[in-house]
Amino acid sequence: MIYIIYFLCAFITGCQILNILQYKHIGGDRAVGQAWMMIILGVLFVITTLLLFWMMSRKGYFSWLNEHLSFPNIFTILFCISYIVSVFFSSTFKIEWHSDGGYPLLLRYLSQAHIYLWIPLCVMIPFFFLIRNGGDVGMSFSYVKYPLYVGILLSSLYSGLSFYG
C-alpha cells in the first residue's frame, strides 16, 4: 500500500511541477481552467503527501532521524509541514509575485531557480530507497542520507522565510 501512495504522490508532484513549468499567462476560460488545475493539483499534493508521511512514520522509516530527539513525532510533523509549504509556495511564487506582499525577495529568486523542482527530488528519491530498503537499512547509504538532509534544509529554509513573510 505504501508503494501505491508513494507513486501516487510522485505522480501528483510531477503533474504539479509540469503544470508550473508550462504555465503561460492567458485570459478567459482557459485561465479559469488553469487555475482550477492548480487548485486541484495543490489539494491532491497535500493529501498524498500527508498520507505518505503518515504511512512512513507509522512503519518507522523516520526512526533514524528521531533517535536523539525527545519528541520524535514533532520533528516528522514539522518536516512534513515545511515540505508541503515550501513546494506549494515556491510553485506559487514562480507564477505570480507581488512586490508589495512583504515576502523576502530571496523567495522569488529561489522560485526562479526552480527550487520547486529540487526540493521534491531531494526528498522523494531518498524516500523511495527508504521504502524499498527499510528505515534503518537505507540510512547506511550516503546517497540516501545526504540528499534527504539537503531536502530538509531547503524546505525548512523556504518555509521559514514564507512564514516570516
Short mmCIF file of C-alpha atoms in Angstrom, two decimals:
data_model
loop_
_atom_site.label_atom_id
_atom_site.label_comp_id
_atom_site.label_asym_id
_atom_site.label_seq_id
_atom_site.Cartn_x
_atom_site.Cartn_y
_atom_site.Cartn_z
CA MET A 1 0.00 0.00 0.00
CA ILE A 2 2.83 2.38 0.77
CA TYR A 3 4.21 1.89 -2.75
CA ILE A 4 0.86 2.94 -4.22
CA ILE A 5 0.75 6.07 -2.07
CA TYR A 6 4.39 6.85 -2.91
CA PHE A 7 3.89 6.57 -6.67
CA LEU A 8 0.61 8.50 -6.47
CA CYS A 9 2.38 11.26 -4.52
CA ALA A 10 5.26 11.27 -7.02
CA PHE A 11 2.82 11.40 -9.94
CA ILE A 12 0.81 14.28 -8.46
CA THR A 13 4.02 16.16 -7.64
CA GLY A 14 5.27 15.61 -11.19
CA CYS A 15 1.98 16.84 -12.64
CA GLN A 16 2.14 19.93 -10.45
CA ILE A 17 5.73 20.66 -11.50
CA LEU A 18 4.85 20.11 -15.16
CA ASN A 19 1.90 22.47 -14.82
CA ILE A 20 4.17 25.14 -13.33
CA LEU A 21 6.85 24.66 -15.99
CA GLN A 22 4.32 25.02 -18.82
CA TYR A 23 2.37 27.88 -17.25
CA LYS A 24 1.56 30.81 -19.54
CA HIS A 25 -0.36 33.93 -18.64
CA ILE A 26 -3.62 33.63 -20.53
CA GLY A 27 -7.08 35.05 -20.13
CA GLY A 28 -10.68 33.98 -20.31
CA ASP A 29 -11.96 30.46 -19.84
CA ARG A 30 -8.51 28.91 -20.28
CA ALA A 31 -7.22 30.91 -17.32
CA VAL A 32 -10.09 29.66 -15.17
CA GLY A 33 -9.35 26.08 -16.20
CA GLN A 34 -5.67 26.54 -15.48
CA ALA A 35 -6.47 28.00 -12.05
CA TRP A 36 -8.74 25.06 -11.25
CA MET A 37 -5.99 22.67 -12.33
CA MET A 38 -3.57 24.36 -9.94
CA ILE A 39 -6.09 24.19 -7.10
CA ILE A 40 -6.91 20.52 -7.70
CA LEU A 41 -3.26 19.54 -8.01
CA GLY A 42 -2.41 21.53 -4.88
CA VAL A 43 -5.10 19.80 -2.83
CA LEU A 44 -4.12 16.37 -4.17
CA PHE A 45 -0.46 17.13 -3.44
CA VAL A 46 -1.25 17.99 0.17
CA ILE A 47 -3.43 14.90 0.68
CA THR A 48 -1.00 12.42 -0.87
CA THR A 49 1.99 13.95 0.91
CA LEU A 50 0.24 13.77 4.27
CA LEU A 51 -0.71 10.14 3.60
CA LEU A 52 2.85 9.29 2.57
CA PHE A 53 4.43 10.91 5.63
CA TRP A 54 1.85 9.29 7.91
CA MET A 55 2.39 5.81 6.47
CA MET A 56 6.17 6.15 6.52
CA SER A 57 6.09 7.39 10.11
CA ARG A 58 3.79 4.56 11.13
CA LYS A 59 6.15 1.97 9.64
CA GLY A 60 9.15 3.54 11.41
CA TYR A 61 11.03 4.91 8.40
CA PHE A 62 11.87 8.11 10.27
CA SER A 63 13.31 6.37 13.33
CA TRP A 64 16.90 7.11 12.23
CA LEU A 65 16.07 10.81 12.12
CA ASN A 66 14.40 10.94 15.50
CA GLU A 67 16.70 8.80 17.64
CA HIS A 68 18.27 11.71 19.56
CA LEU A 69 15.13 13.81 19.93
CA SER A 70 12.88 13.82 22.96
CA PHE A 71 9.74 14.37 20.85
CA PRO A 72 10.32 12.31 17.68
CA ASN A 73 6.93 12.77 16.04
CA ILE A 74 7.06 16.56 16.30
CA PHE A 75 10.12 16.68 14.05
CA THR A 76 8.41 14.46 11.48
CA ILE A 77 5.29 16.63 11.56
CA LEU A 78 7.36 19.82 11.20
CA PHE A 79 9.28 18.29 8.30
CA CYS A 80 6.00 17.32 6.58
CA ILE A 81 4.54 20.80 7.05
CA SER A 82 7.69 22.55 5.87
CA TYR A 83 7.91 20.28 2.82
CA ILE A 84 4.30 20.97 1.82
CA VAL A 85 4.60 24.73 2.44
CA SER A 86 7.88 25.05 0.56
CA VAL A 87 6.75 23.17 -2.55
CA PHE A 88 3.38 24.92 -2.63
CA PHE A 89 4.67 28.45 -2.13
CA SER A 90 7.70 28.03 -4.39
CA SER A 91 5.45 26.97 -7.25
CA THR A 92 3.04 29.80 -6.48
CA PHE A 93 5.81 32.41 -6.34
CA LYS A 94 7.17 31.16 -9.65
CA ILE A 95 3.88 32.06 -11.31
CA GLU A 96 2.92 35.27 -9.54
CA TRP A 97 4.85 37.60 -7.32
CA HIS A 98 3.56 40.76 -5.69
CA SER A 99 6.41 43.04 -4.73
CA ASP A 100 4.30 44.75 -2.09
CA GLY A 101 3.39 41.44 -0.41
CA GLY A 102 6.00 41.64 2.34
CA TYR A 103 7.75 38.40 1.45
CA PRO A 104 11.55 38.38 1.35
CA LEU A 105 12.92 38.78 -2.17
CA LEU A 106 15.05 35.66 -1.69
CA LEU A 107 11.88 33.60 -2.07
CA ARG A 108 11.36 34.98 -5.57
CA TYR A 109 14.97 34.25 -6.55
CA LEU A 110 14.75 30.70 -5.20
CA SER A 111 11.50 30.14 -7.10
CA GLN A 112 13.10 31.40 -10.30
CA ALA A 113 15.95 28.92 -9.66
CA HIS A 114 13.39 26.07 -9.81
CA ILE A 115 13.52 25.14 -6.13
CA TYR A 116 10.03 23.69 -6.56
CA LEU A 117 11.76 21.00 -8.62
CA TRP A 118 14.83 20.45 -6.44
CA ILE A 119 13.07 20.04 -3.09
CA PRO A 120 10.81 17.16 -4.26
CA LEU A 121 13.78 15.49 -5.97
CA CYS A 122 15.86 15.72 -2.79
CA VAL A 123 13.02 14.25 -0.73
CA MET A 124 11.16 11.80 -2.97
CA ILE A 125 14.17 9.90 -4.33
CA PRO A 126 15.55 9.08 -0.85
CA PHE A 127 12.01 8.18 0.25
CA PHE A 128 11.94 5.52 -2.48
CA PHE A 129 15.14 3.95 -1.14
CA LEU A 130 13.85 4.21 2.43
CA ILE A 131 10.64 2.41 1.47
CA ARG A 132 12.50 -0.18 -0.57
CA ASN A 133 15.25 -0.97 1.96
CA GLY A 134 13.59 -0.11 5.26
CA GLY A 135 14.35 2.83 7.53
CA ASP A 136 17.47 1.55 9.27
CA VAL A 137 18.99 -0.28 6.31
CA GLY A 138 18.57 2.63 3.90
CA MET A 139 20.33 5.14 6.12
CA SER A 140 23.66 3.36 5.95
CA PHE A 141 23.99 4.64 2.40
CA SER A 142 25.19 8.21 1.93
CA TYR A 143 23.26 8.60 -1.35
CA VAL A 144 20.07 8.34 0.68
CA LYS A 145 21.08 10.29 3.75
CA TYR A 146 22.68 13.44 2.34
CA PRO A 147 20.09 14.33 -0.33
CA LEU A 148 17.39 13.94 2.31
CA TYR A 149 19.29 16.27 4.65
CA VAL A 150 19.57 18.79 1.79
CA GLY A 151 15.82 18.48 1.16
CA ILE A 152 15.08 19.01 4.84
CA LEU A 153 17.37 22.04 4.96
CA LEU A 154 15.97 23.62 1.78
CA SER A 155 12.35 23.06 2.74
CA SER A 156 12.97 24.39 6.25
CA LEU A 157 14.68 27.50 4.87
CA TYR A 158 11.97 28.20 2.30
CA SER A 159 9.06 27.55 4.63
CA GLY A 160 10.68 29.59 7.39
CA LEU A 161 11.07 32.55 5.02
CA SER A 162 7.48 32.05 3.85
CA PHE A 163 6.19 32.12 7.42
CA TYR A 164 8.32 35.19 8.11
CA GLY A 165 6.76 37.00 5.15
#
